CSV table of C-alpha atoms and ligand atoms in Angstrom, one decimal:
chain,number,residue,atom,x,y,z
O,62,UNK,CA,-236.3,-155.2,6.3
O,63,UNK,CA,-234.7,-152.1,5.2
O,64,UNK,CA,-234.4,-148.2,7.1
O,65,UNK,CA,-235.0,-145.1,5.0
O,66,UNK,CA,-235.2,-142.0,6.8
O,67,UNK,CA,-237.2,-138.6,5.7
O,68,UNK,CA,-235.6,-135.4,6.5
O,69,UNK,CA,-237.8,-132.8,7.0
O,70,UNK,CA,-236.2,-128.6,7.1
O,71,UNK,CA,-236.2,-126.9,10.1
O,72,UNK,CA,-239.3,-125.6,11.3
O,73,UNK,CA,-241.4,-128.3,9.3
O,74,UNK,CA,-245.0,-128.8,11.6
O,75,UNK,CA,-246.7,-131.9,12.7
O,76,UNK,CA,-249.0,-131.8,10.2
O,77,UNK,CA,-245.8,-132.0,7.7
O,78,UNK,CA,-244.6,-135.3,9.8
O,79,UNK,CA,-248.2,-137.0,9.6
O,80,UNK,CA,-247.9,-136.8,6.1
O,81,UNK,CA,-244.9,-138.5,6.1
O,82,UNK,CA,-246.1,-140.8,8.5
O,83,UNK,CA,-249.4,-141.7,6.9
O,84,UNK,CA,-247.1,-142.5,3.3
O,85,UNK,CA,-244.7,-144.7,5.2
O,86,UNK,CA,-248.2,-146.8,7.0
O,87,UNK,CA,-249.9,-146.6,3.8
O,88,UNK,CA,-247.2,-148.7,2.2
O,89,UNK,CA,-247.2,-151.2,4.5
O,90,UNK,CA,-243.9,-149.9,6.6
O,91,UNK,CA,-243.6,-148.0,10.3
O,92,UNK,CA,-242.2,-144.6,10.6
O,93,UNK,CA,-241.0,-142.7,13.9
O,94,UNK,CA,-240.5,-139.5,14.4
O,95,UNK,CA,-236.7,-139.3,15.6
O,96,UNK,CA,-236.6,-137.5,18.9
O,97,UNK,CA,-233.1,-135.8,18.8
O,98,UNK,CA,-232.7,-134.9,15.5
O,99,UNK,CA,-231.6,-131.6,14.5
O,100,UNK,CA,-234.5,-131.3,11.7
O,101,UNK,CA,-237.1,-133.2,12.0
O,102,UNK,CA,-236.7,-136.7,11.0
O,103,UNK,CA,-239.2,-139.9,10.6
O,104,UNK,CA,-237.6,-143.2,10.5
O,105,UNK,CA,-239.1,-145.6,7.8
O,106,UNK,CA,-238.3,-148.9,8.4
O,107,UNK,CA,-239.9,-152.3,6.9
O,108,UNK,CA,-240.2,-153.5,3.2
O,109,UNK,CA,-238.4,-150.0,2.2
O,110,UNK,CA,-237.3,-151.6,-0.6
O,111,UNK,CA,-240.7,-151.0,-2.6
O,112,UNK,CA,-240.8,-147.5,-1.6
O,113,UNK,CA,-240.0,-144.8,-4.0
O,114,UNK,CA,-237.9,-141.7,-2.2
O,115,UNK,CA,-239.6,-139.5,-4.9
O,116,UNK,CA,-242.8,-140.4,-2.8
O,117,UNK,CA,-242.0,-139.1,-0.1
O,118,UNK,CA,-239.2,-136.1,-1.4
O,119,UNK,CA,-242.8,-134.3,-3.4
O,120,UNK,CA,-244.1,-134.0,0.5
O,121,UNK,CA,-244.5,-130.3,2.0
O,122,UNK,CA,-241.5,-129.7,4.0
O,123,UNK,CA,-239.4,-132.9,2.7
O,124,UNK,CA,-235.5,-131.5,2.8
O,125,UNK,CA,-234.1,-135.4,1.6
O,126,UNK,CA,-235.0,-138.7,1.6
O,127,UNK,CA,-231.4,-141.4,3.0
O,128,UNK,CA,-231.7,-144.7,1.7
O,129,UNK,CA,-228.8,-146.0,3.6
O,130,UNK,CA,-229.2,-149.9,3.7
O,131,UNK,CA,-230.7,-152.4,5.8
O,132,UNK,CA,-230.2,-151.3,9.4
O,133,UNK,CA,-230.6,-148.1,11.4
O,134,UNK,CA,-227.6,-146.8,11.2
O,135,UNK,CA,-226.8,-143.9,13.5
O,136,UNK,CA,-224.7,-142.5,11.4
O,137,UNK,CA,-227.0,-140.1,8.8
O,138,UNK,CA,-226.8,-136.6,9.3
O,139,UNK,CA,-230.1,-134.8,10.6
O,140,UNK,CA,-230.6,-137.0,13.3
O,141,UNK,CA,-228.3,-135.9,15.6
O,142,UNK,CA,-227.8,-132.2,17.1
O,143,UNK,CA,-224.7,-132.0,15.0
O,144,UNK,CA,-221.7,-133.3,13.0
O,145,UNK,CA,-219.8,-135.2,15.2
O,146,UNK,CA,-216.4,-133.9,16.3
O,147,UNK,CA,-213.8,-137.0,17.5
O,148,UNK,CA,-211.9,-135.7,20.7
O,149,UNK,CA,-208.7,-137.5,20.4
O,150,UNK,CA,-205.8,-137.7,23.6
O,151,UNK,CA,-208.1,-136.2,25.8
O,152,UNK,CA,-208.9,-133.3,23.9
O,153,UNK,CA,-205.4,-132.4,22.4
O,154,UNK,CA,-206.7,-132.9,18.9
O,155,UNK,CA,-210.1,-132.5,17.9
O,156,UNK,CA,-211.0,-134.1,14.2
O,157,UNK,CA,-214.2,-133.0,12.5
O,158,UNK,CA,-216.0,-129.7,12.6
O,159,UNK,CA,-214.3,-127.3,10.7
O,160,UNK,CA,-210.8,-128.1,11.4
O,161,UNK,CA,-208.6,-130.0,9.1
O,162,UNK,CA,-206.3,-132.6,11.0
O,163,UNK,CA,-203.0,-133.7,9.4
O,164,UNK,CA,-201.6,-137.2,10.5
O,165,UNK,CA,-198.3,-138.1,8.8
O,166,UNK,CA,-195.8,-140.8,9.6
O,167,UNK,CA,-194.3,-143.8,7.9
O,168,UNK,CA,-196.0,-146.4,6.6
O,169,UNK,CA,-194.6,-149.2,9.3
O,170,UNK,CA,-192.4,-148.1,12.4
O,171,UNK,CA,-189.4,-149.7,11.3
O,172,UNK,CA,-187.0,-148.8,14.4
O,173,UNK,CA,-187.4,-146.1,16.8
O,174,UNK,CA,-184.5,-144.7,15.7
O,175,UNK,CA,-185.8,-143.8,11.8
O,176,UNK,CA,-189.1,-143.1,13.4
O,177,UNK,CA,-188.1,-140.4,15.6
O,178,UNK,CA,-186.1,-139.1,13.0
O,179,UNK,CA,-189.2,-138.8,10.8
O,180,UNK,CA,-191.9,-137.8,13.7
O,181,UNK,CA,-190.0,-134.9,14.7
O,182,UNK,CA,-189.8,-134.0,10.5
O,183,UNK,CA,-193.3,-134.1,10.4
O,184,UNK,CA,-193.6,-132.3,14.2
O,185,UNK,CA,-191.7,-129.8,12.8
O,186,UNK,CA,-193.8,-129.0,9.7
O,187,UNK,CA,-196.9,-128.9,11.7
O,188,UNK,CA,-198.4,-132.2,11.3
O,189,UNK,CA,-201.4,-132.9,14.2
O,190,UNK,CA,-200.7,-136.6,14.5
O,191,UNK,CA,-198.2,-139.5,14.5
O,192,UNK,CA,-199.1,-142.7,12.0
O,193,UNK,CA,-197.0,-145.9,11.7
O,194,UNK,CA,-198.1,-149.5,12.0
O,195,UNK,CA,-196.7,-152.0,13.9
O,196,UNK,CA,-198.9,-154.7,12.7
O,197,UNK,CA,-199.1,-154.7,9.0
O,198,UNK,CA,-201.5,-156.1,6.7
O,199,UNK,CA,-199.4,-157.2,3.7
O,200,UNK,CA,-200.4,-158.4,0.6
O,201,UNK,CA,-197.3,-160.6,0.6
O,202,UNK,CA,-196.4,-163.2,3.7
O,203,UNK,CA,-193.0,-162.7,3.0
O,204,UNK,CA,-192.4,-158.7,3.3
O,205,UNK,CA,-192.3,-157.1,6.6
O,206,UNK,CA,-195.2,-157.7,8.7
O,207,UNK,CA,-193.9,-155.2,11.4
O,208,UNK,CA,-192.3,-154.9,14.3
O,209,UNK,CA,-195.6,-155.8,16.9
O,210,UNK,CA,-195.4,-154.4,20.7
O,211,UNK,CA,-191.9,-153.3,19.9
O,212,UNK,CA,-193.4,-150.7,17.0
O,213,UNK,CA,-196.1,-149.6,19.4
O,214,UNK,CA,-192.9,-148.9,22.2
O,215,UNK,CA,-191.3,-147.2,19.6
O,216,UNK,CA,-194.5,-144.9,18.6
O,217,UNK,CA,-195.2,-144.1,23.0
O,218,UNK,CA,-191.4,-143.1,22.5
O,219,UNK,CA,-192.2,-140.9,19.8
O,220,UNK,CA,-195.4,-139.7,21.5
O,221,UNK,CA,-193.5,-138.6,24.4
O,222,UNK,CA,-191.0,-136.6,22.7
O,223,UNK,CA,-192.9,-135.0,20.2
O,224,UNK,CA,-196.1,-135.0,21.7
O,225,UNK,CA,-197.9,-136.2,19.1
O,226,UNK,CA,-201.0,-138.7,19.6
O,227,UNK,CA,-200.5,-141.5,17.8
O,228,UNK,CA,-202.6,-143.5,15.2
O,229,UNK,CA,-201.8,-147.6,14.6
O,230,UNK,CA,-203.6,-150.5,12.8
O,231,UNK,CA,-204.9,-153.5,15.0
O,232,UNK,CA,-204.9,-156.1,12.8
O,233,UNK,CA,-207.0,-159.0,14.7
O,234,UNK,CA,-208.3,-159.2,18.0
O,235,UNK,CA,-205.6,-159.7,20.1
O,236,UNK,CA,-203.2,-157.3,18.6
O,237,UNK,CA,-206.6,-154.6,19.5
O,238,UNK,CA,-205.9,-155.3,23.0
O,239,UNK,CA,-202.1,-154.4,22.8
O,240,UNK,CA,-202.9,-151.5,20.2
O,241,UNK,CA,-205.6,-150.0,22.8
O,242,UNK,CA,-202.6,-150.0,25.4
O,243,UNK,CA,-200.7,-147.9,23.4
O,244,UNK,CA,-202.7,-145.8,20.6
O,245,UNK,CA,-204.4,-142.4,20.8
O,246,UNK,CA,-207.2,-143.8,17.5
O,247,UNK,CA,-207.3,-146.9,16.7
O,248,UNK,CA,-207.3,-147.6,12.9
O,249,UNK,CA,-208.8,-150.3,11.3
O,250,UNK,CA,-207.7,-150.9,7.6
O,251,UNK,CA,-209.2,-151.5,4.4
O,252,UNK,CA,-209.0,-155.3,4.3
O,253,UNK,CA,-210.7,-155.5,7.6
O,254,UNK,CA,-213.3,-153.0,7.0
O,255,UNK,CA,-216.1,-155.8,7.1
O,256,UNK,CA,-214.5,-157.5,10.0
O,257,UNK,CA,-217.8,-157.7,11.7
O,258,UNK,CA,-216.2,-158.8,15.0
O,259,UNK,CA,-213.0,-157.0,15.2
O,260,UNK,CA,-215.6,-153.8,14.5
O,261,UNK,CA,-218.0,-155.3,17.6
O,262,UNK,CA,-214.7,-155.6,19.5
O,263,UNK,CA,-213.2,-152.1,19.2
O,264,UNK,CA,-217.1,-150.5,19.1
O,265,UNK,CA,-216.6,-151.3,22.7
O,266,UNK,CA,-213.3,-149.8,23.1
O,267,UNK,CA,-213.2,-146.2,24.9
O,268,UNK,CA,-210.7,-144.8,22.2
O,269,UNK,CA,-211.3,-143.3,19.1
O,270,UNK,CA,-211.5,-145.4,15.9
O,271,UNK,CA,-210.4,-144.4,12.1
O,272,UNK,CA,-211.8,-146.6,10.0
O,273,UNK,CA,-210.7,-147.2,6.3
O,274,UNK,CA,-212.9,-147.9,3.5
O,275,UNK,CA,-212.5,-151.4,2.3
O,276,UNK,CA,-210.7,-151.6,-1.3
O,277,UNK,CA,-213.9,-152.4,-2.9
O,278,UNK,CA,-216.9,-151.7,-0.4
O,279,UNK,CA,-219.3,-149.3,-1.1
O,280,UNK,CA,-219.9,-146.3,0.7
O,281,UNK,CA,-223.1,-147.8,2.4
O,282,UNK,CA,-221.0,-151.0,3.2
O,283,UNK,CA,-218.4,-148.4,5.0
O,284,UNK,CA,-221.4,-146.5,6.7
O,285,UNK,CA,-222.8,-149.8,7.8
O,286,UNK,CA,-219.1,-150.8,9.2
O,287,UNK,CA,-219.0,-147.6,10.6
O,288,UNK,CA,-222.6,-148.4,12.2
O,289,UNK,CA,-221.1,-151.5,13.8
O,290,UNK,CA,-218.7,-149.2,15.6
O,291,UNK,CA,-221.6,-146.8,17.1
O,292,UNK,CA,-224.1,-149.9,17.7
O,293,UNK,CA,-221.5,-151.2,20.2
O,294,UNK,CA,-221.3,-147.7,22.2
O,295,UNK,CA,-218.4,-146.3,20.9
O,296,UNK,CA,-219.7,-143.3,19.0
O,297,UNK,CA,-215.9,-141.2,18.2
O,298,UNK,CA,-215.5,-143.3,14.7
O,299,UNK,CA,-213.5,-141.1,11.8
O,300,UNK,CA,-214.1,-142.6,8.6
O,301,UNK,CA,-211.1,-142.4,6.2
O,302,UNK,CA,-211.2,-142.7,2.0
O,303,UNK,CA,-208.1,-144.3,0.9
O,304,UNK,CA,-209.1,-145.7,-2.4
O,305,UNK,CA,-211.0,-148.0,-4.0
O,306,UNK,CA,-210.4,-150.7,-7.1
O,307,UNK,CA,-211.1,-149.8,-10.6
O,308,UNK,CA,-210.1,-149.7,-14.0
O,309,UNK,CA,-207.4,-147.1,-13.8
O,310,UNK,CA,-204.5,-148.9,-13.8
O,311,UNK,CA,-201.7,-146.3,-14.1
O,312,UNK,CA,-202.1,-145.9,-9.9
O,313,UNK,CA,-202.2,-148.4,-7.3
O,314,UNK,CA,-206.1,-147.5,-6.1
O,315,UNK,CA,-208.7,-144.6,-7.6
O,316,UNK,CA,-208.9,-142.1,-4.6
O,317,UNK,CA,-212.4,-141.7,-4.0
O,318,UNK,CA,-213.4,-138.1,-3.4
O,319,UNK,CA,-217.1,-138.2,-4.5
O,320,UNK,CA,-217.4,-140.5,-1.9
O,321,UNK,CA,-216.1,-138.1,1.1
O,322,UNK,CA,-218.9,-135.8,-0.6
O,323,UNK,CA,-221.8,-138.6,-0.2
O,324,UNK,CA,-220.6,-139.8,3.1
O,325,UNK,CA,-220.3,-135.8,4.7
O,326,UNK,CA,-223.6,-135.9,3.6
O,327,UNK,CA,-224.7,-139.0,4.7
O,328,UNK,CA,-223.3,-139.1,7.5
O,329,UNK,CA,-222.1,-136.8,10.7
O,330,UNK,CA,-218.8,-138.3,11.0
O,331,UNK,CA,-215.2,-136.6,10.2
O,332,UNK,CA,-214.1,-137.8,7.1
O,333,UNK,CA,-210.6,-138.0,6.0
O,334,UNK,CA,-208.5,-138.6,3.2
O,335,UNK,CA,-205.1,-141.1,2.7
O,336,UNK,CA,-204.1,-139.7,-0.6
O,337,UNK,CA,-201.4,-142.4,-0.1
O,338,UNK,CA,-202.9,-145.7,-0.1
O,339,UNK,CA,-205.0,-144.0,-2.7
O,340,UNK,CA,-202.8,-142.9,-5.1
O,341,UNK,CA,-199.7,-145.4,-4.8
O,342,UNK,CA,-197.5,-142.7,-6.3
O,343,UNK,CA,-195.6,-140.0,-4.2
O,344,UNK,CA,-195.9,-137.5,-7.2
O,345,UNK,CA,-199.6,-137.7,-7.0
O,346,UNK,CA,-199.7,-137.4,-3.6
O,347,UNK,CA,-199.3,-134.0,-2.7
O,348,UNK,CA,-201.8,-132.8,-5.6
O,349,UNK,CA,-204.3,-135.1,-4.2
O,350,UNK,CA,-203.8,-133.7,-0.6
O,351,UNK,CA,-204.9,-130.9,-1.9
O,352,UNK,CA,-207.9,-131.7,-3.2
O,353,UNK,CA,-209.0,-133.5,-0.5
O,354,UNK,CA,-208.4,-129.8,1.4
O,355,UNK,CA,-210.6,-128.0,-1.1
O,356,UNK,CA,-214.0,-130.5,-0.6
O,357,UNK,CA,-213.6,-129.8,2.4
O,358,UNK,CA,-212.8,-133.1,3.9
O,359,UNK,CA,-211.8,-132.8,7.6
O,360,UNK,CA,-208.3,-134.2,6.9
O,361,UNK,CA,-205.6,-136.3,5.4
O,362,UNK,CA,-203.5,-139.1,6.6
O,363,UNK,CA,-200.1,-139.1,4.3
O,364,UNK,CA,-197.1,-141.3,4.3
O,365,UNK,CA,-193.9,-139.6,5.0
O,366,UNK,CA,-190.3,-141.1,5.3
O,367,UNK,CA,-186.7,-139.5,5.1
O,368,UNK,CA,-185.1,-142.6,3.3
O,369,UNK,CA,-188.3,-143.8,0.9
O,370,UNK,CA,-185.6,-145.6,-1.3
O,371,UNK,CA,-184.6,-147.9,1.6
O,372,UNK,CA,-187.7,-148.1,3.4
O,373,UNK,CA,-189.9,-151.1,4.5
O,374,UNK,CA,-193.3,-150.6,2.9
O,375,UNK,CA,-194.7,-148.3,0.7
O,376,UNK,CA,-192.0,-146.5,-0.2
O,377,UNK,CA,-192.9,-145.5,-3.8
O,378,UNK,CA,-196.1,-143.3,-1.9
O,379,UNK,CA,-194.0,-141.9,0.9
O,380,UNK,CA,-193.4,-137.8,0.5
O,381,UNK,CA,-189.7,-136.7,1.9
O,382,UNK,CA,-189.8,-134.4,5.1
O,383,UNK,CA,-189.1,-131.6,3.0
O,384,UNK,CA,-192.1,-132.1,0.5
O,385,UNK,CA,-194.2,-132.9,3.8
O,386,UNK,CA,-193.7,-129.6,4.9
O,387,UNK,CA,-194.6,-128.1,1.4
O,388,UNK,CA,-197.5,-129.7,1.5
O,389,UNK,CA,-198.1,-128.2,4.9
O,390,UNK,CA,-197.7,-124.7,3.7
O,391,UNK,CA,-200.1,-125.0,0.8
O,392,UNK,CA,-202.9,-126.6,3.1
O,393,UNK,CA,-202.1,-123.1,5.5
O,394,UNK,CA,-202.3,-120.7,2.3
O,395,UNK,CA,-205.6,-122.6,1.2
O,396,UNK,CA,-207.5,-122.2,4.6
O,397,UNK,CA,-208.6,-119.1,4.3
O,398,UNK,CA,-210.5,-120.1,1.2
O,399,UNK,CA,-212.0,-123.3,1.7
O,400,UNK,CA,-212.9,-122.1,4.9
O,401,UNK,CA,-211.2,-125.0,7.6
O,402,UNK,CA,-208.9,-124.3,10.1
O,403,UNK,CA,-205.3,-126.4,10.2
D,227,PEP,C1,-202.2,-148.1,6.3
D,227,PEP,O1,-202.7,-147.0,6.4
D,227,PEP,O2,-201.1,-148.4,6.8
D,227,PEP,C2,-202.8,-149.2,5.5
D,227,PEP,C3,-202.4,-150.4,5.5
D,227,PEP,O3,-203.8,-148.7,4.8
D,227,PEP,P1,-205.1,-149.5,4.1
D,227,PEP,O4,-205.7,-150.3,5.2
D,227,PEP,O5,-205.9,-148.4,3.6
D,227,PEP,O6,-204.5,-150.3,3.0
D,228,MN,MN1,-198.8,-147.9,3.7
């Protein structure tokens, strides 16, 4: 059982959609015309497998044919009136559309002393959101696993003197129910990308959700996750590149950016960029930033920290205040030409 859905341009008639229709019956599958879609849309679902896109992209008035996996997700664009836009802290932040939202923080909250120090840096420099975790998913059980409800006390502090919403990692289901107290998005992290019931449990959650592509899923694994999210009701899901697995070995991950293409395309959720994670070097961060400005992708999440020498996690990725505001400045100058606003 498999879901492929025809996208028809604007203006297409019925008699266009019949044909459609009477391809998908002919092989053996169903099709539906999708009712809210912004261009007209049929819904193939059943052995889609067999079926050839190319049979159904040489159809009068065919715009593109999305083979996106085996479920329905409600993710592609087309079928809804447009791309989605996350409202986060009650409107204070919007993410999607065409702004470009900056989050920035350290990698964990390490005391609420060093991260006040760094979220008023990154306040400063005009940075949109707060991130630090406070449960950390590390590779190692003997480094720093964070500092758990104390970290999210520490972030609220931050929050309320900065004013910045804050995003923070639930790692399993019950730190989701201390993380929900606390965060403005929820993020869920690479390694727990295809964490089917973590995903169930936060789809259910009325806060936003960023969710990170896994280290090696690909994109129509991460579109499925993301489905997950929206299957359970909760439909403000941001979905965030950090890097996937290869070859390269001179940096810690291969950041992605023909994915953010495919999946803007795929998909109508905000996608953002962590040219951190998926760089693993602080030189190549602020270059990669950049490039994920000129896609466009509707963000970047970046790892900032005042001491990176002495701090916690991630240190060799984190930029300095200073360089954060750099950055800052080049994503302002580049606006006008890509078109977003910061
Ligand atoms: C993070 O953003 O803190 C993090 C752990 O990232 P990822 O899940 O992408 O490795
Ligand atoms: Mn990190």
């Amino acid at each position: 059982m498999g879901i492929m859905f025809v996208v028809l341009r604007p203006g297409s008639g019925k008699a266009d959609l019949r044909r459609v229709l009477r391809r998908a019956v002919g092989a053996g599958c169903r099709g539906r015309v999708l009712a809210d879609a912004e261009n007209p849309t049929v819904a193939v679902s059943g052995e889609t497998s067999k079926l050839e896109p190319s049979g159904f992209q040489v159809l009068p008035g065919v715009r593109e044919v999305l083979a996106v996996g085996r479920l329905a997700p409600q993710a592609p664009a087309g079928r809804r009136p447009a791309p989605a836009v996350v409202e986060v802290a009650g409107g204070k932040v919007r993410i999607g559309g065409d702004r470009f939202t900056v989050i920035a923080g350290p990698c964990v909250v390490e005391s609420e002393k060093s991260l006040l120090r760094i979220a008023r840096g990154v306040k400063k420099a005009g940075a949109h959101l707060l991130r630090g975790g406070a449960f950390k998913p590390r590779t190692s059980p003997y480094c720093f696993q964070g500092l758990g409800e104390a970290g999210l006390k520490a972030l609220a502090a931050a929050r309320a003197e900065t004013g910045l919403p804050i995003v923070t990692e639930a790692l399993d289901q019950r730190s989701l129910e201390l993380v929900y107290e606390y965060a403005d998005v929820i993020q869920i992290g690479a390694r727990n990308m295809q964490n089917y019931a973590l995903l169930k449990e936060a789809g259910r959650l009325a806060k936003p959700i960023m969710l990170k592509r896994g280290i090696s899923a690909t994109i129509d694994e991460w579109l499925m996750s993301a489905e997950y999210l929206l299957a359970e009701g909760n439909s403000r899901v941001i979905l965030c590149e950090r890097g996937i697995r290869t070859f390269s070995g001179h940096t810690r991950n291969t950041l992605d950016l023909n994915a953010v293409c495919v999946a803007r395309g795929l998909s109508r959720l905000p996608v953002i960029v962590d040219p951190s994670h998926g760089t693993g070097v602080a030189s190549a961060v602020v270059p990669m930033a950049r490039a994920a400005a000129a896609l466009p992708s509707h963000g970047i999440m970046v790892e900032v920290h005042d001491r990176p020498g002495e701090a916690l996690c991630d240190g060799h990725q984190a930029l300095r205040p200073a360089e954060f505001a750099d950055l800052m400045r080049d994503l302002a100058a580049m606006s006008r030409v890509c078109g977003y606003r910061l």
